[in-house]
Short mmCIF file of C-alpha atoms in Angstrom, two decimals:
data_model
loop_
_atom_site.label_atom_id
_atom_site.label_comp_id
_atom_site.label_asym_id
_atom_site.label_seq_id
_atom_site.Cartn_x
_atom_site.Cartn_y
_atom_site.Cartn_z
CA MET A 1 113.14 113.28 104.95
CA THR A 2 114.30 109.52 106.66
CA TYR A 3 113.08 106.31 105.73
CA LYS A 4 112.56 103.82 108.07
CA ALA A 5 112.46 100.57 105.75
CA ILE A 6 112.78 96.66 106.65
CA GLN A 7 114.72 93.77 104.52
CA TRP A 8 112.95 91.22 103.32
CA ALA A 9 115.73 88.32 103.07
CA THR A 10 119.80 87.85 102.99
CA GLY A 11 120.88 86.53 100.39
CA ALA A 12 123.64 87.64 98.30
CA MET A 13 121.83 91.20 96.80
CA GLY A 14 119.65 90.25 100.03
CA ARG A 15 122.80 91.85 101.65
CA ALA A 16 123.88 93.78 98.63
CA VAL A 17 120.41 96.01 99.21
CA LEU A 18 120.74 96.11 103.83
CA ARG A 19 124.16 96.79 103.38
CA THR A 20 123.94 99.05 101.04
CA MET A 21 120.76 101.06 103.45
CA ILE A 22 122.45 100.99 106.41
CA ASP A 23 125.22 102.66 105.28
CA HIS A 24 122.55 105.35 102.99
CA PRO A 25 122.41 108.86 106.27
CA ASP A 26 118.80 108.95 104.81
CA VAL A 27 117.37 105.37 105.86
CA GLU A 28 117.12 103.65 109.14
CA VAL A 29 116.73 99.74 108.83
CA VAL A 30 114.26 99.10 111.44
CA GLY A 31 114.13 94.57 110.47
CA VAL A 32 115.45 92.62 109.12
CA TYR A 33 113.43 89.09 108.33
CA THR A 34 115.70 86.11 106.96
CA TYR A 35 115.19 82.78 105.84
CA SER A 36 118.32 81.29 107.64
CA PRO A 37 117.89 79.65 111.74
CA GLN A 38 121.40 80.45 111.83
CA LYS A 39 121.04 84.19 111.75
CA VAL A 40 117.98 84.70 113.64
CA GLY A 41 118.91 86.90 117.21
CA GLN A 42 122.30 87.98 114.26
CA ASP A 43 122.84 91.14 114.95
CA ILE A 44 121.72 93.21 111.52
CA GLY A 45 125.36 95.60 110.95
CA LEU A 46 127.57 91.87 111.57
CA LEU A 47 124.96 90.79 108.79
CA ALA A 48 126.02 93.37 106.46
CA GLY A 49 130.08 93.94 107.77
CA ARG A 50 129.06 96.34 109.94
CA ALA A 51 129.64 97.61 112.46
CA GLU A 52 126.17 96.09 114.85
CA THR A 53 123.88 98.12 114.97
CA GLY A 54 121.40 97.01 117.68
CA VAL A 55 118.25 95.98 115.94
CA LEU A 56 118.42 91.54 115.35
CA ALA A 57 117.32 89.43 112.68
CA THR A 58 114.49 87.38 113.28
CA ASP A 59 111.99 84.92 111.71
CA ASP A 60 109.14 85.58 113.12
CA LEU A 61 106.68 87.86 110.36
CA SER A 62 104.30 88.83 113.28
CA GLN A 63 107.66 90.77 114.69
CA ILE A 64 107.93 92.46 111.01
CA LEU A 65 104.07 93.60 111.55
CA ALA A 66 104.10 94.78 114.29
CA LEU A 67 107.63 97.34 113.04
CA ASP A 68 107.21 101.43 112.44
CA ALA A 69 108.26 101.07 108.71
CA ASP A 70 107.93 103.07 105.39
CA VAL A 71 108.69 100.13 103.81
CA VAL A 72 109.94 96.43 103.39
CA VAL A 73 112.52 96.21 100.51
CA HIS A 74 111.27 92.64 98.95
CA ALA A 75 114.75 89.91 98.31
CA GLY A 76 113.70 86.27 98.54
CA MET A 77 114.83 84.11 96.55
CA LEU A 78 113.63 82.90 93.39
CA LYS A 79 111.13 80.94 93.35
CA PRO A 80 107.79 80.70 91.03
CA TYR A 81 106.24 83.11 89.66
CA THR A 82 103.04 83.93 92.28
CA ASP A 83 104.93 82.59 95.30
CA HIS A 84 105.50 85.55 97.19
CA THR A 85 101.86 87.61 97.25
CA ASP A 86 101.42 85.89 100.15
CA ASP A 87 104.47 87.80 101.35
CA PHE A 88 103.55 91.07 100.08
CA VAL A 89 99.91 90.92 101.14
CA PRO A 90 100.21 90.77 105.44
CA LEU A 91 103.00 93.68 105.03
CA LEU A 92 101.37 95.78 102.47
CA GLU A 93 98.16 95.57 104.98
CA SER A 94 99.65 96.42 107.58
CA HIS A 95 100.39 99.90 106.20
CA LYS A 96 103.40 99.29 105.20
CA ASN A 97 105.02 100.18 101.01
CA VAL A 98 106.89 97.03 100.10
CA ILE A 99 109.47 97.51 97.10
CA CYS A 100 110.40 94.23 94.72
CA LEU A 101 113.31 93.46 93.37
CA ASN A 102 112.54 89.99 91.92
CA GLY A 103 109.58 91.70 88.68
CA TYR A 104 105.75 92.34 89.61
CA SER A 105 107.14 95.40 87.10
CA ASN A 106 103.40 95.80 86.13
CA PRO A 107 101.34 93.48 87.41
CA ALA A 108 98.22 94.32 85.85
CA TYR A 109 99.80 92.62 82.25
CA TRP A 110 98.45 89.44 83.81
CA ASP A 111 94.84 89.44 84.26
CA GLN A 112 95.16 86.61 87.44
CA GLU A 113 94.50 86.84 91.63
CA HIS A 114 97.78 87.78 92.87
CA SER A 115 98.00 90.87 90.92
CA ARG A 116 94.09 91.43 92.44
CA ARG A 117 95.36 90.47 95.70
CA ILE A 118 98.26 92.02 95.02
CA ALA A 119 96.53 96.13 95.24
CA GLN A 120 93.12 94.45 98.14
CA ALA A 121 96.18 94.41 99.62
CA CYS A 122 97.64 98.10 99.00
CA LEU A 123 93.58 99.38 99.44
CA ASP A 124 93.39 98.21 102.88
CA GLY A 125 96.94 99.30 104.47
CA ASP A 126 96.66 102.59 102.73
CA ALA A 127 100.10 101.29 100.86
CA SER A 128 102.11 100.73 98.00
CA PHE A 129 104.24 98.29 96.01
CA MET A 130 106.73 98.48 93.38
CA GLY A 131 108.94 96.03 91.77
CA ALA A 132 112.51 97.57 91.55
CA GLY A 133 115.48 95.95 90.16
CA MET A 134 118.91 96.16 87.73
CA ASN A 135 117.47 93.54 85.25
CA PRO A 136 114.04 93.61 85.40
CA GLY A 137 114.30 96.91 86.08
CA VAL A 138 116.38 99.57 85.40
CA VAL A 139 118.47 97.80 81.59
CA VAL A 140 114.69 97.29 79.77
CA GLU A 141 112.54 99.14 81.97
CA GLN A 142 114.27 102.80 82.10
CA LEU A 143 117.71 102.66 79.99
CA ALA A 144 115.53 100.73 76.89
CA ALA A 145 112.55 102.90 76.51
CA THR A 146 114.72 106.50 76.93
CA ALA A 147 117.65 105.95 74.49
CA SER A 148 114.22 105.00 72.17
CA GLY A 149 113.44 108.86 72.00
CA LEU A 150 116.40 109.48 69.69
CA CYS A 151 114.68 107.80 67.38
CA SER A 152 111.66 109.20 65.17
CA ARG A 153 111.01 105.79 64.41
CA VAL A 154 111.70 102.03 66.20
CA ASP A 155 111.66 98.77 64.31
CA THR A 156 112.97 96.49 66.73
CA ILE A 157 114.71 96.82 70.26
CA ARG A 158 117.68 94.42 71.28
CA ILE A 159 118.17 93.82 75.16
CA THR A 160 121.41 91.88 76.09
CA GLU A 161 122.84 90.70 79.67
CA CYS A 162 126.09 89.12 80.59
CA PHE A 163 126.37 87.99 83.48
CA ASP A 164 129.41 85.53 85.05
CA ALA A 165 127.07 83.11 87.61
CA ALA A 166 130.70 81.00 88.08
CA GLU A 167 131.08 83.32 91.68
CA ILE A 168 127.49 82.52 93.39
CA ARG A 169 128.04 80.00 96.50
CA ASN A 170 124.56 79.23 97.16
CA PRO A 171 124.44 75.14 95.89
CA HIS A 172 120.50 75.05 95.84
CA TYR A 173 120.54 78.09 93.65
CA LEU A 174 123.42 77.78 91.09
CA PHE A 175 122.03 74.84 90.36
CA GLU A 176 118.74 73.62 90.89
CA MET A 177 116.96 77.61 90.81
CA LEU A 178 118.77 77.73 87.28
CA GLY A 179 119.67 75.36 86.27
CA PHE A 180 123.16 74.68 86.10
CA GLY A 181 124.59 71.60 85.56
CA GLY A 182 121.67 69.97 84.67
CA SER A 183 121.25 67.57 81.30
CA VAL A 184 121.23 70.17 78.21
CA ASP A 185 118.75 67.92 76.92
CA ASN A 186 116.08 68.87 79.18
CA ASP A 187 113.60 70.74 77.04
CA PRO A 188 114.90 74.79 78.58
CA ASN A 189 111.30 76.49 76.79
CA ASP A 190 108.65 73.94 78.96
CA PRO A 191 107.07 76.23 80.57
CA ALA A 192 106.72 73.88 83.75
CA TRP A 193 109.98 73.46 83.85
CA GLY A 194 111.35 74.93 87.79
CA PRO A 195 113.62 77.28 86.12
CA THR A 196 111.57 78.88 83.59
CA ALA A 197 108.24 78.94 85.85
CA ALA A 198 110.16 81.36 87.76
CA LEU A 199 111.51 83.18 85.12
CA ASN A 200 109.04 82.94 81.65
CA PRO A 201 106.49 85.32 83.82
CA MET A 202 108.81 87.92 85.21
CA TYR A 203 111.05 87.85 81.88
CA GLU A 204 107.40 88.27 79.97
CA GLU A 205 106.12 91.12 82.12
CA THR A 206 109.60 93.06 82.00
CA VAL A 207 109.05 92.92 78.16
CA SER A 208 105.25 94.63 78.68
CA VAL A 209 106.50 97.28 80.96
CA LEU A 210 108.67 98.65 78.14
CA ALA A 211 106.17 98.03 75.37
CA ALA A 212 103.67 99.65 77.46
CA ARG A 213 106.64 102.47 76.80
CA LEU A 214 106.71 102.81 74.00
CA GLY A 215 103.25 102.93 72.95
CA MET A 216 102.90 99.24 71.54
CA ARG A 217 100.34 96.29 71.25
CA LEU A 218 102.23 92.71 72.57
CA ASP A 219 100.48 90.46 70.25
CA ALA A 220 102.10 87.66 72.11
CA VAL A 221 105.75 86.63 74.45
CA THR A 222 107.08 84.37 72.98
CA THR A 223 110.49 82.08 73.94
CA ALA A 224 114.02 80.41 72.80
CA HIS A 225 116.06 78.99 75.66
CA GLU A 226 118.90 77.24 75.13
CA PHE A 227 120.64 74.84 77.47
CA LEU A 228 125.29 75.27 76.13
CA PRO A 229 127.45 72.51 77.35
CA ALA A 230 130.57 72.82 79.43
CA THR A 231 134.12 72.67 77.41
CA THR A 232 135.14 70.46 80.48
CA ASP A 233 135.11 69.83 84.57
CA LEU A 234 134.82 73.02 86.17
CA THR A 235 134.76 74.00 89.93
CA LEU A 236 133.05 76.27 90.75
CA PRO A 237 132.66 77.97 94.98
CA ALA A 238 129.53 76.52 94.83
CA GLY A 239 130.47 73.03 93.43
CA LEU A 240 131.36 70.93 90.38
CA VAL A 241 129.90 71.20 86.65
CA ALA A 242 130.61 68.48 85.09
CA GLN A 243 131.82 68.15 81.66
CA GLY A 244 128.18 68.14 78.69
CA THR A 245 125.73 69.22 80.96
CA VAL A 246 124.51 73.39 81.20
CA SER A 247 127.50 75.63 81.89
CA HIS A 248 124.89 78.99 79.42
CA THR A 249 122.23 79.21 80.37
CA ARG A 250 120.55 81.84 77.87
CA TRP A 251 116.83 82.53 78.63
CA ARG A 252 115.80 85.19 75.19
CA TRP A 253 112.20 87.21 75.87
CA ILE A 254 111.34 88.44 71.90
CA GLY A 255 107.81 90.57 72.16
CA HIS A 256 105.60 90.43 69.14
CA VAL A 257 103.78 93.45 68.14
CA GLY A 258 102.14 93.63 64.96
CA GLY A 259 102.60 89.75 63.86
CA ALA A 260 106.68 90.76 64.26
CA PRO A 261 109.02 90.37 66.90
CA MET A 262 110.22 93.75 68.21
CA ILE A 263 111.68 94.19 71.33
CA VAL A 264 114.17 90.88 71.95
CA LEU A 265 114.92 89.97 75.29
CA THR A 266 118.58 88.00 76.24
CA ILE A 267 120.43 87.35 79.38
CA ASN A 268 123.30 85.34 79.45
CA TRP A 269 124.34 83.27 82.88
CA PHE A 270 127.56 81.20 82.73
CA VAL A 271 129.83 79.80 83.98
CA GLU A 272 132.64 79.44 81.43
CA GLU A 273 133.03 81.90 78.94
CA ALA A 274 133.33 79.34 75.91
CA HIS A 275 129.79 80.23 74.41
CA LEU A 276 129.49 83.90 74.63
CA GLY A 277 130.37 84.69 71.19
CA GLY A 278 129.60 88.10 69.17
CA ASP A 279 127.22 89.16 73.56
CA GLN A 280 129.57 90.73 75.30
CA GLY A 281 129.44 94.19 78.01
CA MET A 282 127.18 93.98 81.42
CA TRP A 283 124.36 94.61 79.19
CA THR A 284 123.81 96.10 76.31
CA VAL A 285 120.65 98.74 73.96
CA GLN A 286 120.47 98.26 70.43
CA ILE A 287 117.85 99.89 69.02
CA ASP A 288 117.05 99.77 64.32
CA GLY A 289 115.35 102.07 63.02
CA GLN A 290 115.70 105.69 62.63
CA PRO A 291 118.19 107.22 63.46
CA CYS A 292 120.18 102.97 64.60
CA VAL A 293 121.17 103.16 68.40
CA THR A 294 123.39 101.89 70.52
CA LEU A 295 123.93 102.10 74.94
CA ARG A 296 126.39 99.65 76.80
CA THR A 297 126.09 99.84 80.42
CA GLU A 298 128.31 98.23 82.08
CA VAL A 299 129.23 98.65 85.84
CA THR A 300 132.72 98.53 88.05
CA LYS A 301 133.42 99.19 91.99
CA ASN A 302 134.99 101.93 93.08
CA PRO A 303 138.60 101.26 93.18
CA ASP A 304 138.60 101.91 96.89
CA ASP A 305 136.06 99.05 97.62
CA HIS A 306 138.11 95.90 98.63
CA SER A 307 134.74 94.02 99.23
CA ARG A 308 133.47 91.33 97.57
CA MET A 309 130.98 92.68 97.50
CA GLY A 310 129.87 92.79 93.21
CA ALA A 311 130.00 95.94 91.20
CA GLU A 312 126.02 94.93 89.72
CA GLN A 313 125.24 94.27 93.59
CA TYR A 314 125.67 97.92 94.57
CA SER A 315 123.58 98.70 91.34
CA VAL A 316 120.79 97.14 93.33
CA GLY A 317 121.69 98.53 96.10
CA GLY A 318 121.93 102.21 94.17
CA VAL A 319 118.58 101.42 93.01
CA VAL A 320 116.62 100.22 95.97
CA VAL A 321 118.15 103.29 97.62
CA ASN A 322 117.11 106.14 95.20
CA ALA A 323 113.16 104.62 94.57
CA LEU A 324 111.90 105.04 97.92
CA PRO A 325 110.70 108.28 98.22
CA TYR A 326 109.03 107.69 94.56
CA VAL A 327 107.51 104.14 96.46
CA VAL A 328 106.96 106.07 100.16
CA ASP A 329 104.80 109.22 98.07
CA ALA A 330 103.16 107.39 95.88
CA PRO A 331 99.20 106.69 96.43
CA ALA A 332 97.81 103.54 97.70
CA GLY A 333 97.98 101.11 94.96
CA ILE A 334 100.91 99.36 92.40
CA VAL A 335 102.51 101.80 91.46
CA MET A 336 104.75 101.40 87.90
CA ARG A 337 108.26 102.94 88.86
CA PRO A 338 108.50 106.09 86.59
CA LEU A 339 111.07 106.51 83.28
CA SER A 340 114.04 108.20 85.60
CA THR A 341 114.04 106.93 89.10
CA PRO A 342 117.58 109.21 89.54
CA TYR A 343 120.58 109.28 92.92
CA ARG A 344 119.85 112.35 95.42
CA HIS A 345 121.93 114.31 96.52
CA VAL A 346 121.89 114.81 100.45
CA TRP A 347 122.39 117.62 102.51
#
């Protein structure tokens, strides 16, 4: 089966998914929505570093809604969590399934208007909505849950991510949305502060998915975020991170079960390695119980690939194309992604 897909947004991750879908023999990309006026009217193949396709990018929502498509892959820029709902609703109402890369893996966790709006739009458009990605996504919601199947008792689960953000080239994203180069005196645990307001709901929801998969009832999800200072001036593609300003953000969400910390999700985003300490590797899952389990996951590019696209970007593209059959075949409504969405061989 060939899936007709629309890519929403063409930032670094959006372009990576777009390229993956253009390359995949089971996907036909029929449209691209872009925020950038400079990209409007450009051939989507050229935007993805591929041959021309004859399909042009647009910033006109009415053109996107008029397209005949099975699915929209939404990779909007990180912003306050509920702000993307206004994108989802008309897409779903136009009979297009939606895959979201920025969380929304379990909107039912929130007793809020945005989850009810999404669910109603799914019913109105006979469409399905699913969150997908690496983290949020595969690492916590699939790998950690699967690894727990080796245990007869689970005491704690710790998931750690380490991501080098030094090559991010978008100054707004690096400095404003992720908080690099700011004052370490800011309080990253203030839920009203911009990056925290965007990340807290997304990753609390991720913790809730793992808890639900393991039959656990969360008492609460607390935070223990930290800012760590640059040891020297750092000149990056996006700009300067001055000595003493934030060069490492250590985000930590703690899911409490039965009055004790049970699930600890730590995300290290850094532009220098000085503060990594014992945290190494792209993703690590550590389960303490009987027996104890350690799962380390690294992704690396095919040695024949010499593009600037990173291995983690390719992995998100893979996650999306492997999730397409599930969201398209699902009944109308919000779908929690299955525990496994494996690669499907194309004959």
